[in-house]
PDB file of C-alpha atoms in Angstrom:
ATOM      1  CA  UNK A   4     -65.705 -96.875  54.325  1.00  0.00           C
ATOM      2  CA  UNK A   5     -68.354 -94.197  54.621  1.00  0.00           C
ATOM      3  CA  UNK A   6     -66.348 -92.334  57.263  1.00  0.00           C
ATOM      4  CA  UNK A   7     -63.248 -92.417  55.047  1.00  0.00           C
ATOM      5  CA  UNK A   8     -65.209 -90.952  52.138  1.00  0.00           C
ATOM      6  CA  UNK A   9     -66.667 -88.312  54.427  1.00  0.00           C
ATOM      7  CA  UNK A  10     -63.214 -87.353  55.723  1.00  0.00           C
ATOM      8  CA  UNK A  11     -61.890 -87.301  52.179  1.00  0.00           C
ATOM      9  CA  UNK A  12     -64.708 -84.962  51.127  1.00  0.00           C
ATOM     10  CA  UNK A  13     -64.045 -82.653  54.091  1.00  0.00           C
ATOM     11  CA  UNK A  14     -60.334 -82.615  53.278  1.00  0.00           C
ATOM     12  CA  UNK A  15     -61.081 -81.692  49.664  1.00  0.00           C
ATOM     13  CA  UNK A  16     -63.446 -78.909  50.753  1.00  0.00           C
ATOM     14  CA  UNK A  17     -60.860 -77.584  53.191  1.00  0.00           C
ATOM     15  CA  UNK A  18     -58.142 -77.688  50.507  1.00  0.00           C
ATOM     16  CA  UNK A  19     -60.419 -75.901  48.040  1.00  0.00           C
ATOM     17  CA  UNK A  20     -61.128 -73.212  50.631  1.00  0.00           C
ATOM     18  CA  UNK A  21     -57.424 -72.614  51.239  1.00  0.00           C
ATOM     19  CA  UNK A  22     -56.740 -72.490  47.504  1.00  0.00           C
ATOM     20  CA  UNK A  23     -59.348 -69.742  47.106  1.00  0.00           C
ATOM     21  CA  UNK A  24     -57.979 -67.863  50.111  1.00  0.00           C
ATOM     22  CA  UNK A  25     -54.314 -68.205  49.141  1.00  0.00           C
ATOM     23  CA  UNK A  26     -54.088 -65.332  46.579  1.00  0.00           C
ATOM     24  CA  UNK A  27     -55.731 -62.851  48.962  1.00  0.00           C
ATOM     25  CA  UNK A  28     -53.609 -64.117  51.883  1.00  0.00           C
ATOM     26  CA  UNK A  29     -50.401 -63.659  49.887  1.00  0.00           C
ATOM     27  CA  UNK A  30     -51.432 -60.154  48.787  1.00  0.00           C
ATOM     28  CA  UNK A  31     -52.303 -59.117  52.359  1.00  0.00           C
ATOM     29  CA  UNK A  32     -49.009 -60.538  53.643  1.00  0.00           C
ATOM     30  CA  UNK A  33     -46.950 -58.782  50.953  1.00  0.00           C
ATOM     31  CA  UNK A  34     -48.860 -55.480  50.848  1.00  0.00           C
ATOM     32  CA  UNK A  35     -49.719 -55.086  54.554  1.00  0.00           C
ATOM     33  CA  UNK A  36     -47.838 -57.310  57.002  1.00  0.00           C
ATOM     34  CA  UNK A  37     -44.397 -57.155  55.387  1.00  0.00           C
ATOM     35  CA  UNK A  38     -44.398 -53.318  55.287  1.00  0.00           C
ATOM     36  CA  UNK A  39     -45.520 -53.353  58.948  1.00  0.00           C
ATOM     37  CA  UNK A  40     -42.549 -55.545  59.868  1.00  0.00           C
ATOM     38  CA  UNK A  41     -40.195 -53.262  57.939  1.00  0.00           C
ATOM     39  CA  UNK A  42     -41.733 -50.226  59.625  1.00  0.00           C
ATOM     40  CA  UNK A  43     -41.203 -51.757  63.070  1.00  0.00           C
ATOM     41  CA  UNK A  44     -37.549 -52.396  62.221  1.00  0.00           C
ATOM     42  CA  UNK A  45     -37.236 -48.776  61.088  1.00  0.00           C
ATOM     43  CA  UNK A  46     -38.807 -47.584  64.368  1.00  0.00           C
ATOM     44  CA  UNK A  47     -35.779 -49.072  66.159  1.00  0.00           C
ATOM     45  CA  UNK A  48     -33.399 -46.976  64.060  1.00  0.00           C
ATOM     46  CA  UNK A  49     -32.351 -43.347  63.989  1.00  0.00           C
ATOM     47  CA  UNK A  50     -31.005 -40.966  61.375  1.00  0.00           C
ATOM     48  CA  UNK A  51     -32.450 -39.921  58.034  1.00  0.00           C
ATOM     49  CA  UNK A  52     -32.793 -41.393  54.554  1.00  0.00           C
ATOM     50  CA  UNK A  53     -29.913 -43.745  53.729  1.00  0.00           C
ATOM     51  CA  UNK A  54     -28.022 -42.976  56.960  1.00  0.00           C
ATOM     52  CA  UNK A  55     -30.204 -45.080  59.259  1.00  0.00           C
ATOM     53  CA  UNK A  56     -28.428 -46.709  62.223  1.00  0.00           C
ATOM     54  CA  UNK A  57     -29.706 -48.726  65.185  1.00  0.00           C
ATOM     55  CA  UNK A  58     -30.825 -46.625  68.137  1.00  0.00           C
ATOM     56  CA  UNK A  59     -28.906 -46.801  71.392  1.00  0.00           C
ATOM     57  CA  UNK A  60     -30.681 -47.958  73.466  1.00  0.00           C
ATOM     58  CA  UNK A  61     -32.731 -49.938  70.944  1.00  0.00           C
ATOM     59  CA  UNK A  62     -36.158 -48.600  72.016  1.00  0.00           C
ATOM     60  CA  UNK A  63     -34.963 -45.023  72.367  1.00  0.00           C
ATOM     61  CA  UNK A  64     -37.548 -43.704  69.870  1.00  0.00           C
ATOM     62  CA  UNK A  65     -40.381 -45.165  71.951  1.00  0.00           C
ATOM     63  CA  UNK A  66     -39.111 -43.732  75.235  1.00  0.00           C
ATOM     64  CA  UNK A  67     -38.509 -40.388  73.522  1.00  0.00           C
ATOM     65  CA  UNK A  68     -42.221 -40.135  72.642  1.00  0.00           C
ATOM     66  CA  UNK A  69     -43.259 -39.899  76.266  1.00  0.00           C
ATOM     67  CA  UNK A  70     -40.759 -37.109  76.895  1.00  0.00           C
ATOM     68  CA  UNK A  71     -41.835 -35.131  73.825  1.00  0.00           C
ATOM     69  CA  UNK A  72     -44.237 -32.466  75.107  1.00  0.00           C
ATOM     70  CA  UNK A  73     -45.495 -31.589  71.642  1.00  0.00           C
ATOM     71  CA  UNK A  74     -46.309 -35.219  70.870  1.00  0.00           C
ATOM     72  CA  UNK A  75     -48.123 -35.578  74.205  1.00  0.00           C
ATOM     73  CA  UNK A  76     -50.097 -32.438  73.361  1.00  0.00           C
ATOM     74  CA  UNK A  77     -51.032 -33.927  69.988  1.00  0.00           C
ATOM     75  CA  UNK A  78     -52.228 -37.097  71.759  1.00  0.00           C
ATOM     76  CA  UNK A  79     -54.343 -34.996  74.137  1.00  0.00           C
ATOM     77  CA  UNK A  80     -55.841 -32.996  71.252  1.00  0.00           C
ATOM     78  CA  UNK A  81     -56.672 -36.142  69.294  1.00  0.00           C
ATOM     79  CA  UNK A  82     -58.409 -37.766  72.256  1.00  0.00           C
ATOM     80  CA  UNK A  83     -60.321 -34.557  72.942  1.00  0.00           C
ATOM     81  CA  UNK A  84     -61.695 -34.647  69.390  1.00  0.00           C
ATOM     82  CA  UNK A  85     -62.486 -38.351  69.789  1.00  0.00           C
ATOM     83  CA  UNK A  86     -64.279 -38.038  73.149  1.00  0.00           C
ATOM     84  CA  UNK A  87     -66.453 -35.098  72.061  1.00  0.00           C
ATOM     85  CA  UNK A  88     -66.994 -35.636  68.345  1.00  0.00           C
ATOM     86  CA  UNK A  89     -67.528 -39.403  68.032  1.00  0.00           C
ATOM     87  CA  UNK A  90     -70.468 -39.759  70.496  1.00  0.00           C
ATOM     88  CA  UNK A  91     -72.240 -36.630  69.172  1.00  0.00           C
ATOM     89  CA  UNK A  92     -71.768 -37.728  65.563  1.00  0.00           C
ATOM     90  CA  UNK A  93     -73.011 -41.293  66.137  1.00  0.00           C
ATOM     91  CA  UNK A  94     -76.032 -40.188  68.198  1.00  0.00           C
ATOM     92  CA  UNK A  95     -77.007 -37.691  65.480  1.00  0.00           C
ATOM     93  CA  UNK A  96     -76.504 -40.382  62.823  1.00  0.00           C
ATOM     94  CA  UNK A  97     -78.812 -42.823  64.645  1.00  0.00           C
ATOM     95  CA  UNK A  98     -81.494 -40.174  65.211  1.00  0.00           C
ATOM     96  CA  UNK A  99     -81.369 -39.042  61.575  1.00  0.00           C
ATOM     97  CA  UNK A 100     -81.519 -42.642  60.355  1.00  0.00           C
ATOM     98  CA  UNK A 101     -84.530 -43.299  62.579  1.00  0.00           C
ATOM     99  CA  UNK A 102     -86.243 -40.156  61.301  1.00  0.00           C
ATOM    100  CA  UNK A 103     -85.497 -40.872  57.639  1.00  0.00           C
ATOM    101  CA  UNK A 104     -86.594 -44.493  57.962  1.00  0.00           C
ATOM    102  CA  UNK A 105     -90.188 -43.419  58.583  1.00  0.00           C
ATOM    103  CA  UNK A 106     -92.281 -45.057  55.859  1.00  0.00           C
ATOM    104  CA  UNK A 107     -94.764 -42.150  55.914  1.00  0.00           C
ATOM    105  CA  UNK A 108     -92.135 -39.454  55.386  1.00  0.00           C
ATOM    106  CA  UNK A 109     -92.362 -37.707  52.017  1.00  0.00           C
ATOM    107  CA  UNK A 110     -89.275 -36.885  49.925  1.00  0.00           C
ATOM    108  CA  UNK A 111     -87.187 -39.386  51.895  1.00  0.00           C
ATOM    109  CA  UNK A 112     -84.724 -39.781  49.048  1.00  0.00           C
ATOM    110  CA  UNK A 113     -84.121 -36.039  48.882  1.00  0.00           C
ATOM    111  CA  UNK A 114     -83.496 -35.696  52.624  1.00  0.00           C
ATOM    112  CA  UNK A 115     -81.242 -38.749  52.718  1.00  0.00           C
ATOM    113  CA  UNK A 116     -79.177 -37.338  49.860  1.00  0.00           C
ATOM    114  CA  UNK A 117     -78.869 -33.962  51.613  1.00  0.00           C
ATOM    115  CA  UNK A 118     -77.568 -35.584  54.807  1.00  0.00           C
ATOM    116  CA  UNK A 119     -75.188 -37.871  52.910  1.00  0.00           C
ATOM    117  CA  UNK A 120     -73.756 -35.247  50.517  1.00  0.00           C
ATOM    118  CA  UNK A 121     -71.188 -33.744  52.957  1.00  0.00           C
ATOM    119  CA  UNK A 122     -69.246 -37.029  53.110  1.00  0.00           C
ATOM    120  CA  UNK A 123     -68.988 -36.989  49.308  1.00  0.00           C
ATOM    121  CA  UNK A 124     -67.151 -33.662  49.541  1.00  0.00           C
ATOM    122  CA  UNK A 125     -63.375 -33.674  49.206  1.00  0.00           C
ATOM    123  CA  UNK A 126     -61.587 -33.539  52.578  1.00  0.00           C
ATOM    124  CA  UNK A 127     -59.424 -30.633  51.448  1.00  0.00           C
ATOM    125  CA  UNK A 128     -62.367 -28.754  49.916  1.00  0.00           C
ATOM    126  CA  UNK A 129     -64.608 -28.942  52.953  1.00  0.00           C
ATOM    127  CA  UNK A 130     -61.729 -27.982  55.277  1.00  0.00           C
ATOM    128  CA  UNK A 131     -61.073 -24.876  53.189  1.00  0.00           C
ATOM    129  CA  UNK A 132     -64.803 -24.055  53.157  1.00  0.00           C
ATOM    130  CA  UNK A 133     -64.954 -24.180  56.963  1.00  0.00           C
ATOM    131  CA  UNK A 134     -61.758 -22.161  57.147  1.00  0.00           C
ATOM    132  CA  UNK A 135     -63.349 -19.399  55.062  1.00  0.00           C
ATOM    133  CA  UNK A 136     -66.639 -19.606  57.001  1.00  0.00           C
ATOM    134  CA  UNK A 137     -64.921 -19.123  60.371  1.00  0.00           C
ATOM    135  CA  UNK A 138     -62.309 -16.623  59.170  1.00  0.00           C
ATOM    136  CA  UNK A 139     -62.137 -13.254  60.930  1.00  0.00           C
ATOM    137  CA  UNK A 140     -63.940 -11.662  57.981  1.00  0.00           C
ATOM    138  CA  UNK A 141     -65.947 -14.786  57.192  1.00  0.00           C
ATOM    139  CA  UNK A 142     -69.666 -15.479  56.976  1.00  0.00           C
ATOM    140  CA  UNK A 143     -70.078 -16.665  60.591  1.00  0.00           C
ATOM    141  CA  UNK A 144     -68.512 -13.472  61.968  1.00  0.00           C
ATOM    142  CA  UNK A 145     -70.618 -11.341  59.626  1.00  0.00           C
ATOM    143  CA  UNK A 146     -73.850 -12.992  60.806  1.00  0.00           C
ATOM    144  CA  UNK A 147     -72.939 -12.812  64.503  1.00  0.00           C
ATOM    145  CA  UNK A 148     -71.964  -9.139  64.280  1.00  0.00           C
ATOM    146  CA  UNK A 149     -75.108  -8.230  62.301  1.00  0.00           C
ATOM    147  CA  UNK A 150     -77.245 -10.016  64.896  1.00  0.00           C
ATOM    148  CA  UNK A 151     -75.391  -8.028  67.605  1.00  0.00           C
ATOM    149  CA  UNK A 152     -74.281 -11.241  69.330  1.00  0.00           C
ATOM    150  CA  UNK A 153     -70.664 -10.095  68.888  1.00  0.00           C
ATOM    151  CA  UNK A 154     -69.618  -6.478  68.982  1.00  0.00           C
ATOM    152  CA  UNK A 155     -66.711  -7.085  66.623  1.00  0.00           C
ATOM    153  CA  UNK A 156     -65.250  -9.886  64.529  1.00  0.00           C
ATOM    154  CA  UNK A 157     -63.769 -12.742  66.531  1.00  0.00           C
ATOM    155  CA  UNK A 158     -60.713 -14.769  65.510  1.00  0.00           C
ATOM    156  CA  UNK A 159     -62.173 -18.282  65.804  1.00  0.00           C
ATOM    157  CA  UNK A 160     -59.174 -20.019  64.243  1.00  0.00           C
ATOM    158  CA  UNK A 161     -56.663 -17.928  66.195  1.00  0.00           C
ATOM    159  CA  UNK A 162     -57.978 -18.928  69.625  1.00  0.00           C
ATOM    160  CA  UNK A 163     -57.162 -22.407  70.927  1.00  0.00           C
ATOM    161  CA  UNK A 164     -60.590 -23.355  72.354  1.00  0.00           C
ATOM    162  CA  UNK A 165     -62.643 -22.085  69.421  1.00  0.00           C
ATOM    163  CA  UNK A 166     -60.213 -23.523  66.848  1.00  0.00           C
ATOM    164  CA  UNK A 167     -60.718 -26.967  68.418  1.00  0.00           C
ATOM    165  CA  UNK A 168     -64.489 -26.383  68.409  1.00  0.00           C
ATOM    166  CA  UNK A 169     -64.391 -25.533  64.681  1.00  0.00           C
ATOM    167  CA  UNK A 170     -62.537 -28.785  63.934  1.00  0.00           C
ATOM    168  CA  UNK A 171     -65.124 -30.766  65.938  1.00  0.00           C
ATOM    169  CA  UNK A 172     -68.044 -29.033  64.155  1.00  0.00           C
ATOM    170  CA  UNK A 173     -66.420 -29.706  60.779  1.00  0.00           C
ATOM    171  CA  UNK A 174     -65.926 -33.399  61.613  1.00  0.00           C
ATOM    172  CA  UNK A 175     -69.533 -33.792  62.735  1.00  0.00           C
ATOM    173  CA  UNK A 176     -70.792 -32.099  59.548  1.00  0.00           C
ATOM    174  CA  UNK A 177     -68.571 -34.239  57.337  1.00  0.00           C
ATOM    175  CA  UNK A 178     -69.085 -37.711  58.819  1.00  0.00           C
ATOM    176  CA  UNK A 179     -72.597 -37.831  60.316  1.00  0.00           C
ATOM    177  CA  UNK A 180     -74.218 -38.688  56.980  1.00  0.00           C
ATOM    178  CA  UNK A 181     -71.631 -41.387  56.319  1.00  0.00           C
ATOM    179  CA  UNK A 182     -72.553 -43.220  59.538  1.00  0.00           C
ATOM    180  CA  UNK A 183     -76.250 -42.556  59.006  1.00  0.00           C
ATOM    181  CA  UNK A 184     -76.164 -44.729  55.870  1.00  0.00           C
ATOM    182  CA  UNK A 185     -74.993 -47.728  57.919  1.00  0.00           C
ATOM    183  CA  UNK A 186     -77.727 -47.219  60.505  1.00  0.00           C
ATOM    184  CA  UNK A 187     -80.326 -46.737  57.794  1.00  0.00           C
ATOM    185  CA  UNK A 188     -79.301 -50.035  56.212  1.00  0.00           C
ATOM    186  CA  UNK A 189     -79.532 -51.699  59.618  1.00  0.00           C
ATOM    187  CA  UNK A 190     -82.985 -50.242  60.314  1.00  0.00           C
ATOM    188  CA  UNK A 191     -84.313 -51.436  56.966  1.00  0.00           C
ATOM    189  CA  UNK A 192     -83.368 -54.993  57.942  1.00  0.00           C
ATOM    190  CA  UNK A 193     -85.612 -54.792  61.019  1.00  0.00           C
ATOM    191  CA  UNK A 194     -89.113 -56.131  60.344  1.00  0.00           C
ATOM    192  CA  UNK A 195     -91.737 -53.405  60.695  1.00  0.00           C
ATOM    193  CA  UNK A 196     -93.988 -55.931  62.451  1.00  0.00           C
ATOM    194  CA  UNK A 197     -91.662 -55.701  65.476  1.00  0.00           C
ATOM    195  CA  UNK A 198     -92.520 -52.013  65.861  1.00  0.00           C
ATOM    196  CA  UNK A 199     -96.207 -52.688  65.301  1.00  0.00           C
ATOM    197  CA  UNK A 200     -96.159 -55.341  68.048  1.00  0.00           C
ATOM    198  CA  UNK A 201     -94.442 -52.881  70.414  1.00  0.00           C
ATOM    199  CA  UNK A 202     -97.053 -50.258  69.608  1.00  0.00           C
ATOM    200  CA  UNK A 203     -99.869 -52.717  70.376  1.00  0.00           C
ATOM    201  CA  UNK A 204     -98.171 -53.505  73.703  1.00  0.00           C
ATOM    202  CA  UNK A 205     -98.307 -49.800  74.565  1.00  0.00           C
ATOM    203  CA  UNK A 206     -94.635 -48.898  74.092  1.00  0.00           C
ATOM    204  CA  UNK A 207     -94.083 -45.216  73.316  1.00  0.00           C
ATOM    205  CA  UNK A 208     -91.568 -43.867  70.810  1.00  0.00           C
ATOM    206  CA  UNK A 209     -88.691 -43.594  73.307  1.00  0.00           C
ATOM    207  CA  UNK A 210     -89.148 -47.126  74.689  1.00  0.00           C
ATOM    208  CA  UNK A 211     -89.414 -48.531  71.171  1.00  0.00           C
ATOM    209  CA  UNK A 212     -86.205 -46.773  70.188  1.00  0.00           C
ATOM    210  CA  UNK A 213     -84.253 -47.717  73.325  1.00  0.00           C
ATOM    211  CA  UNK A 214     -85.428 -51.308  73.825  1.00  0.00           C
ATOM    212  CA  UNK A 215     -85.909 -52.415  70.194  1.00  0.00           C
ATOM    213  CA  UNK A 216     -83.981 -50.237  67.754  1.00  0.00           C
ATOM    214  CA  UNK A 217     -80.744 -49.819  69.731  1.00  0.00           C
ATOM    215  CA  UNK A 218     -80.308 -53.530  70.676  1.00  0.00           C
ATOM    216  CA  UNK A 219     -81.017 -54.661  67.108  1.00  0.00           C
ATOM    217  CA  UNK A 220     -78.547 -52.072  65.772  1.00  0.00           C
ATOM    218  CA  UNK A 221     -75.832 -53.048  68.258  1.00  0.00           C
ATOM    219  CA  UNK A 222     -73.530 -54.772  65.708  1.00  0.00           C
ATOM    220  CA  UNK A 223     -73.778 -51.734  63.406  1.00  0.00           C
ATOM    221  CA  UNK A 224     -73.165 -49.334  66.304  1.00  0.00           C
ATOM    222  CA  UNK A 225     -70.018 -51.252  67.307  1.00  0.00           C
ATOM    223  CA  UNK A 226     -68.772 -51.274  63.709  1.00  0.00           C
ATOM    224  CA  UNK A 227     -69.301 -47.512  63.232  1.00  0.00           C
ATOM    225  CA  UNK A 228     -67.779 -46.795  66.639  1.00  0.00           C
ATOM    226  CA  UNK A 229     -64.617 -48.719  65.740  1.00  0.00           C
ATOM    227  CA  UNK A 230     -64.396 -47.029  62.321  1.00  0.00           C
ATOM    228  CA  UNK A 231     -64.924 -43.586  63.897  1.00  0.00           C
ATOM    229  CA  UNK A 232     -62.238 -44.194  66.520  1.00  0.00           C
ATOM    230  CA  UNK A 233     -59.861 -45.412  63.819  1.00  0.00           C
ATOM    231  CA  UNK A 234     -60.552 -42.359  61.658  1.00  0.00           C
ATOM    232  CA  UNK A 235     -60.278 -39.847  64.509  1.00  0.00           C
ATOM    233  CA  UNK A 236     -56.993 -41.251  65.811  1.00  0.00           C
ATOM    234  CA  UNK A 237     -55.619 -40.783  62.274  1.00  0.00           C
ATOM    235  CA  UNK A 238     -57.081 -37.278  61.907  1.00  0.00           C
ATOM    236  CA  UNK A 239     -54.902 -35.247  59.558  1.00  0.00           C
ATOM    237  CA  UNK A 240     -56.662 -33.130  56.906  1.00  0.00           C
ATOM    238  CA  UNK A 241     -58.639 -30.917  59.286  1.00  0.00           C
ATOM    239  CA  UNK A 242     -55.606 -30.145  61.452  1.00  0.00           C
ATOM    240  CA  UNK A 243     -53.483 -29.297  58.407  1.00  0.00           C
ATOM    241  CA  UNK A 244     -56.006 -27.427  56.246  1.00  0.00           C
ATOM    242  CA  UNK A 245     -58.192 -25.739  58.862  1.00  0.00           C
ATOM    243  CA  UNK A 246     -55.713 -24.524  61.465  1.00  0.00           C
ATOM    244  CA  UNK A 247     -52.299 -25.846  60.370  1.00  0.00           C
ATOM    245  CA  UNK A 248     -52.012 -27.147  63.920  1.00  0.00           C
ATOM    246  CA  UNK A 249     -52.277 -23.642  65.348  1.00  0.00           C
ATOM    247  CA  UNK A 250     -52.487 -21.437  67.173  1.00  0.00           C
ATOM    248  CA  UNK A 251     -49.096 -22.396  68.638  1.00  0.00           C
ATOM    249  CA  UNK A 252     -49.709 -26.132  68.011  1.00  0.00           C
ATOM    250  CA  UNK A 253     -52.874 -25.992  70.150  1.00  0.00           C
ATOM    251  CA  UNK A 254     -54.898 -28.076  67.658  1.00  0.00           C
ATOM    252  CA  UNK A 255     -52.217 -30.353  66.199  1.00  0.00           C
ATOM    253  CA  UNK A 256     -53.091 -34.051  65.939  1.00  0.00           C
ATOM    254  CA  UNK A 257     -50.874 -37.132  66.209  1.00  0.00           C
ATOM    255  CA  UNK A 258     -50.728 -37.813  62.465  1.00  0.00           C
ATOM    256  CA  UNK A 259     -50.083 -34.127  61.735  1.00  0.00           C
ATOM    257  CA  UNK A 260     -47.126 -34.194  64.104  1.00  0.00           C
ATOM    258  CA  UNK A 261     -45.893 -37.465  62.559  1.00  0.00           C
ATOM    259  CA  UNK A 262     -46.096 -35.845  59.115  1.00  0.00           C
ATOM    260  CA  UNK A 263     -44.141 -32.814  60.350  1.00  0.00           C
ATOM    261  CA  UNK A 264     -41.485 -35.085  61.846  1.00  0.00           C
ATOM    262  CA  UNK A 265     -41.188 -37.015  58.592  1.00  0.00           C
ATOM    263  CA  UNK A 266     -41.543 -34.396  55.857  1.00  0.00           C
ATOM    264  CA  UNK A 267     -42.602 -31.051  57.222  1.00  0.00           C
ATOM    265  CA  UNK A 268     -39.906 -29.669  59.480  1.00  0.00           C
ATOM    266  CA  UNK A 269     -36.152 -29.799  59.045  1.00  0.00           C
ATOM    267  CA  UNK A 270     -34.359 -33.135  58.604  1.00  0.00           C
ATOM    268  CA  UNK A 271     -36.671 -36.112  58.133  1.00  0.00           C
ATOM    269  CA  UNK A 272     -36.560 -38.404  61.155  1.00  0.00           C
ATOM    270  CA  UNK A 273     -38.090 -41.585  59.777  1.00  0.00           C
ATOM    271  CA  UNK A 274     -37.276 -43.767  62.789  1.00  0.00           C
ATOM    272  CA  UNK A 275     -38.956 -41.504  65.325  1.00  0.00           C
ATOM    273  CA  UNK A 276     -41.944 -40.870  63.041  1.00  0.00           C
ATOM    274  CA  UNK A 277     -42.392 -44.631  62.507  1.00  0.00           C
ATOM    275  CA  UNK A 278     -42.290 -45.245  66.264  1.00  0.00           C
ATOM    276  CA  UNK A 279     -45.067 -42.686  66.738  1.00  0.00           C
ATOM    277  CA  UNK A 280     -47.039 -44.353  63.931  1.00  0.00           C
ATOM    278  CA  UNK A 281     -46.768 -47.685  65.753  1.00  0.00           C
ATOM    279  CA  UNK A 282     -48.062 -46.001  68.901  1.00  0.00           C
ATOM    280  CA  UNK A 283     -51.152 -44.871  66.946  1.00  0.00           C
ATOM    281  CA  UNK A 284     -51.552 -48.390  65.529  1.00  0.00           C
ATOM    282  CA  UNK A 285     -51.434 -49.910  69.030  1.00  0.00           C
ATOM    283  CA  UNK A 286     -54.020 -47.404  70.299  1.00  0.00           C
ATOM    284  CA  UNK A 287     -56.378 -48.224  67.426  1.00  0.00           C
ATOM    285  CA  UNK A 288     -55.943 -51.979  68.007  1.00  0.00           C
ATOM    286  CA  UNK A 289     -56.523 -51.747  71.780  1.00  0.00           C
ATOM    287  CA  UNK A 290     -59.651 -49.595  71.463  1.00  0.00           C
ATOM    288  CA  UNK A 291     -61.040 -51.831  68.694  1.00  0.00           C
ATOM    289  CA  UNK A 292     -60.512 -54.960  70.825  1.00  0.00           C
ATOM    290  CA  UNK A 293     -62.181 -53.308  73.833  1.00  0.00           C
ATOM    291  CA  UNK A 294     -65.184 -52.317  71.716  1.00  0.00           C
ATOM    292  CA  UNK A 295     -65.557 -55.794  70.263  1.00  0.00           C
ATOM    293  CA  UNK A 296     -65.260 -57.445  73.689  1.00  0.00           C
ATOM    294  CA  UNK A 297     -67.800 -55.072  75.234  1.00  0.00           C
ATOM    295  CA  UNK A 298     -70.172 -55.516  72.307  1.00  0.00           C
ATOM    296  CA  UNK A 299     -69.866 -59.303  72.116  1.00  0.00           C
ATOM    297  CA  UNK A 300     -72.835 -60.706  74.040  1.00  0.00           C
ATOM    298  CA  UNK A 301     -72.315 -64.331  72.961  1.00  0.00           C
ATOM    299  CA  UNK A 302     -71.854 -66.951  75.683  1.00  0.00           C
TER     300      UNK A 302
END
């Protein structure tokens, strides 16, 4: 009799849980999964607007991607930004969080606010600010010429290598403070007695950081890494507002090219653009799964 009551109670608790989850589940299904299914169907079609027809062969849009040199260039550019910018940004964020978590540091609130403020800036606004800073007649050129580092003004945004470097610098400036907040929250959950014990045992600052701080921050590091990868693979504003994909599409990103294929250039090709969007989605999913598997130390 007791077991029956226990099972009945568990069944009621399970039913109550599903009832609470049902509204959110329905909303996610309607607002996220159903549009994804519709988008996949569209990726198998060709044409524009109301004149969509099935592709022949069916997966023609997907095979076309790997023959599209401009799309492949946009993939290469996006991964270049990801490989360089994400590690630098996250390392800086951890170091800044560690520095600003010092209980003896004065004006901590002020410094934390200063580091965080860039991520509160509008994406369009900060892109335009960097564009004006690195313009041929901009502040950076003026300083470099006055310091006699350059003999004459240099076209940073008109040269492929330096235009990519400007985008990477802008991304690091914009997002380092955002990730620092997560690390700072993680550090404040670590008991200070752990550091005191390490100090008594003779551990120096580097060993304390590497063998205590980093392992305890591992879940936060994985989370920020996944978010940063997701954000970088969908990079759009900087490519559009800083360089407009130039010079000669040298800095164009995947989402910028998808936008151009959909709205920006000539006849809108929704099917092909949707297929490229699914490619980005698959990349994000694969990299996120790899990160979670690598970071999962449970038996």
